Amino acid sequence: MKSYTIQKNPFVVPTTDGKLIEEHHGKASTANDAISIAHMIAPPHWSEPFQTPEFDEYTYIIKGRKQFTIDGENIVLEAGQSIKIEKNTRVQYSNPFDEPCEYLAICKPAFDFNKVHRE
């Protein structure tokens, strides 16, 4: 048995808002409950409803910009920047800008739609 796993076919999460979500490791792709790693591209002028997840979420911006609304504060990250958002924090993710935003999202424990608590 190998002591590593190469992911060549990530699970593409179906969306209706134009956002690309490719989960490389996590509950949907590899049945890993401990951590999830996803490559994402948020289209221009995209946003999600507020949510209060039961997991920590780390985001690293590859290209473009992404906005995070936390406790009434708007935080904008650019390529090369990252953020950790603690579990049980009310947050809204958005891309109000004119260009796509490409980023990596890492959730610990793994992203679970039943534990994201979207409004």
PDB file of C-alpha atoms in Angstrom:
ATOM      1  CA  MET A   1       0.000   0.000   0.000  1.00  0.00           C
ATOM      2  CA  LYS A   2       1.302   3.446  -0.945  1.00  0.00           C
ATOM      3  CA  SER A   3       1.920   6.049   1.707  1.00  0.00           C
ATOM      4  CA  TYR A   4       0.595   8.856  -0.506  1.00  0.00           C
ATOM      5  CA  THR A   5      -2.378   9.718  -2.699  1.00  0.00           C
ATOM      6  CA  ILE A   6      -2.204  11.708  -5.917  1.00  0.00           C
ATOM      7  CA  GLN A   7      -5.423  13.457  -6.874  1.00  0.00           C
ATOM      8  CA  LYS A   8      -5.852  13.711 -10.645  1.00  0.00           C
ATOM      9  CA  ASN A   9      -9.636  13.858 -10.777  1.00  0.00           C
ATOM     10  CA  PRO A  10     -11.009  16.234  -8.140  1.00  0.00           C
ATOM     11  CA  PHE A  11     -14.720  16.202  -7.385  1.00  0.00           C
ATOM     12  CA  VAL A  12     -16.362  19.132  -9.185  1.00  0.00           C
ATOM     13  CA  VAL A  13     -19.090  20.424  -6.895  1.00  0.00           C
ATOM     14  CA  PRO A  14     -22.232  21.309  -8.857  1.00  0.00           C
ATOM     15  CA  THR A  15     -23.102  25.003  -8.518  1.00  0.00           C
ATOM     16  CA  THR A  16     -25.738  27.309  -9.970  1.00  0.00           C
ATOM     17  CA  ASP A  17     -23.888  30.610  -9.463  1.00  0.00           C
ATOM     18  CA  GLY A  18     -21.003  30.215 -11.927  1.00  0.00           C
ATOM     19  CA  LYS A  19     -18.426  29.404  -9.252  1.00  0.00           C
ATOM     20  CA  LEU A  20     -15.991  26.572  -9.976  1.00  0.00           C
ATOM     21  CA  ILE A  21     -15.287  24.300  -6.995  1.00  0.00           C
ATOM     22  CA  GLU A  22     -12.842  21.417  -7.443  1.00  0.00           C
ATOM     23  CA  GLU A  23     -12.426  19.482  -4.211  1.00  0.00           C
ATOM     24  CA  HIS A  24      -9.090  17.660  -4.323  1.00  0.00           C
ATOM     25  CA  HIS A  25      -9.292  16.172  -0.843  1.00  0.00           C
ATOM     26  CA  GLY A  26     -12.252  16.105   1.530  1.00  0.00           C
ATOM     27  CA  LYS A  27     -15.590  14.459   2.258  1.00  0.00           C
ATOM     28  CA  ALA A  28     -16.909  14.490  -1.325  1.00  0.00           C
ATOM     29  CA  SER A  29     -13.693  13.526  -3.145  1.00  0.00           C
ATOM     30  CA  THR A  30     -11.726  11.205  -0.860  1.00  0.00           C
ATOM     31  CA  ALA A  31     -14.067  10.628   2.119  1.00  0.00           C
ATOM     32  CA  ASN A  32     -11.620  12.551   4.312  1.00  0.00           C
ATOM     33  CA  ASP A  33     -13.442  14.093   7.281  1.00  0.00           C
ATOM     34  CA  ALA A  34     -10.303  15.663   8.784  1.00  0.00           C
ATOM     35  CA  ILE A  35      -9.478  18.261   6.107  1.00  0.00           C
ATOM     36  CA  SER A  36     -10.645  19.506   2.738  1.00  0.00           C
ATOM     37  CA  ILE A  37      -8.632  21.240   0.037  1.00  0.00           C
ATOM     38  CA  ALA A  38     -10.425  22.878  -2.863  1.00  0.00           C
ATOM     39  CA  HIS A  39      -9.393  24.924  -5.875  1.00  0.00           C
ATOM     40  CA  MET A  40     -11.985  27.598  -6.638  1.00  0.00           C
ATOM     41  CA  ILE A  41     -12.706  30.313  -9.148  1.00  0.00           C
ATOM     42  CA  ALA A  42     -15.325  32.883  -8.170  1.00  0.00           C
ATOM     43  CA  PRO A  43     -16.700  34.812 -11.156  1.00  0.00           C
ATOM     44  CA  PRO A  44     -16.948  38.616 -11.136  1.00  0.00           C
ATOM     45  CA  HIS A  45     -19.800  40.021  -9.007  1.00  0.00           C
ATOM     46  CA  TRP A  46     -20.362  36.688  -7.220  1.00  0.00           C
ATOM     47  CA  SER A  47     -21.386  36.356  -3.573  1.00  0.00           C
ATOM     48  CA  GLU A  48     -22.663  33.777  -1.112  1.00  0.00           C
ATOM     49  CA  PRO A  49     -25.074  34.318   1.772  1.00  0.00           C
ATOM     50  CA  PHE A  50     -23.658  34.813   5.248  1.00  0.00           C
ATOM     51  CA  GLN A  51     -22.656  31.591   6.995  1.00  0.00           C
ATOM     52  CA  THR A  52     -21.329  30.458  10.382  1.00  0.00           C
ATOM     53  CA  PRO A  53     -19.315  27.277   9.752  1.00  0.00           C
ATOM     54  CA  GLU A  54     -18.352  24.702  12.378  1.00  0.00           C
ATOM     55  CA  PHE A  55     -14.845  24.461  10.860  1.00  0.00           C
ATOM     56  CA  ASP A  56     -11.789  26.696  10.434  1.00  0.00           C
ATOM     57  CA  GLU A  57     -11.307  27.926   6.871  1.00  0.00           C
ATOM     58  CA  TYR A  58      -8.031  29.044   5.351  1.00  0.00           C
ATOM     59  CA  THR A  59      -8.072  30.899   2.018  1.00  0.00           C
ATOM     60  CA  TYR A  60      -5.074  31.635  -0.211  1.00  0.00           C
ATOM     61  CA  ILE A  61      -5.616  33.976  -3.172  1.00  0.00           C
ATOM     62  CA  ILE A  62      -3.894  32.887  -6.410  1.00  0.00           C
ATOM     63  CA  LYS A  63      -5.299  35.549  -8.805  1.00  0.00           C
ATOM     64  CA  GLY A  64      -7.665  38.469  -8.456  1.00  0.00           C
ATOM     65  CA  ARG A  65      -9.273  39.718  -5.258  1.00  0.00           C
ATOM     66  CA  LYS A  66     -11.808  38.333  -2.799  1.00  0.00           C
ATOM     67  CA  GLN A  67     -13.864  40.139  -0.164  1.00  0.00           C
ATOM     68  CA  PHE A  68     -14.665  38.775   3.293  1.00  0.00           C
ATOM     69  CA  THR A  69     -17.295  40.448   5.472  1.00  0.00           C
ATOM     70  CA  ILE A  70     -16.672  39.598   9.134  1.00  0.00           C
ATOM     71  CA  ASP A  71     -18.298  41.407  12.077  1.00  0.00           C
ATOM     72  CA  GLY A  72     -19.350  44.294   9.814  1.00  0.00           C
ATOM     73  CA  GLU A  73     -15.807  44.743   8.458  1.00  0.00           C
ATOM     74  CA  ASN A  74     -14.996  44.279   4.761  1.00  0.00           C
ATOM     75  CA  ILE A  75     -11.577  42.708   4.242  1.00  0.00           C
ATOM     76  CA  VAL A  76     -10.150  42.462   0.712  1.00  0.00           C
ATOM     77  CA  LEU A  77      -7.331  40.055  -0.075  1.00  0.00           C
ATOM     78  CA  GLU A  78      -5.209  40.096  -3.230  1.00  0.00           C
ATOM     79  CA  ALA A  79      -3.051  37.500  -4.955  1.00  0.00           C
ATOM     80  CA  GLY A  80      -0.378  36.155  -2.628  1.00  0.00           C
ATOM     81  CA  GLN A  81      -2.339  36.912   0.553  1.00  0.00           C
ATOM     82  CA  SER A  82      -4.164  34.498   2.856  1.00  0.00           C
ATOM     83  CA  ILE A  83      -6.549  34.486   5.793  1.00  0.00           C
ATOM     84  CA  LYS A  84      -7.656  32.049   8.490  1.00  0.00           C
ATOM     85  CA  ILE A  85     -11.247  32.378   9.674  1.00  0.00           C
ATOM     86  CA  GLU A  86     -11.987  30.639  12.957  1.00  0.00           C
ATOM     87  CA  LYS A  87     -14.899  28.227  13.206  1.00  0.00           C
ATOM     88  CA  ASN A  88     -18.191  29.656  14.455  1.00  0.00           C
ATOM     89  CA  THR A  89     -17.415  33.043  12.875  1.00  0.00           C
ATOM     90  CA  ARG A  90     -20.209  34.656  10.852  1.00  0.00           C
ATOM     91  CA  VAL A  91     -18.752  35.469   7.440  1.00  0.00           C
ATOM     92  CA  GLN A  92     -19.807  36.340   3.910  1.00  0.00           C
ATOM     93  CA  TYR A  93     -17.564  35.564   0.940  1.00  0.00           C
ATOM     94  CA  SER A  94     -17.828  37.617  -2.258  1.00  0.00           C
ATOM     95  CA  ASN A  95     -16.093  38.839  -5.381  1.00  0.00           C
ATOM     96  CA  PRO A  96     -17.620  42.269  -6.078  1.00  0.00           C
ATOM     97  CA  PHE A  97     -14.849  43.039  -8.567  1.00  0.00           C
ATOM     98  CA  ASP A  98     -14.738  42.940 -12.384  1.00  0.00           C
ATOM     99  CA  GLU A  99     -12.240  40.065 -12.691  1.00  0.00           C
ATOM    100  CA  PRO A 100     -12.463  36.409 -11.549  1.00  0.00           C
ATOM    101  CA  CYS A 101     -10.834  35.380  -8.275  1.00  0.00           C
ATOM    102  CA  GLU A 102      -8.881  32.116  -8.186  1.00  0.00           C
ATOM    103  CA  TYR A 103      -8.061  30.713  -4.765  1.00  0.00           C
ATOM    104  CA  LEU A 104      -7.478  27.680  -2.592  1.00  0.00           C
ATOM    105  CA  ALA A 105      -9.742  26.933   0.362  1.00  0.00           C
ATOM    106  CA  ILE A 106      -8.682  24.574   3.134  1.00  0.00           C
ATOM    107  CA  CYS A 107     -11.191  23.578   5.807  1.00  0.00           C
ATOM    108  CA  LYS A 108     -10.355  21.784   9.027  1.00  0.00           C
ATOM    109  CA  PRO A 109     -12.219  19.610   9.758  1.00  0.00           C
ATOM    110  CA  ALA A 110     -13.377  19.062   6.190  1.00  0.00           C
ATOM    111  CA  PHE A 111     -16.076  21.195   4.590  1.00  0.00           C
ATOM    112  CA  ASP A 112     -19.486  19.742   5.341  1.00  0.00           C
ATOM    113  CA  PHE A 113     -22.597  21.366   3.858  1.00  0.00           C
ATOM    114  CA  ASN A 114     -24.539  20.312   6.967  1.00  0.00           C
ATOM    115  CA  LYS A 115     -22.078  22.265   9.164  1.00  0.00           C
ATOM    116  CA  VAL A 116     -21.721  25.462   7.120  1.00  0.00           C
ATOM    117  CA  HIS A 117     -25.015  27.021   8.364  1.00  0.00           C
ATOM    118  CA  ARG A 118     -25.776  29.378   5.483  1.00  0.00           C
ATOM    119  CA  GLU A 119     -28.437  31.998   6.112  1.00  0.00           C
TER     120      GLU A 119
END
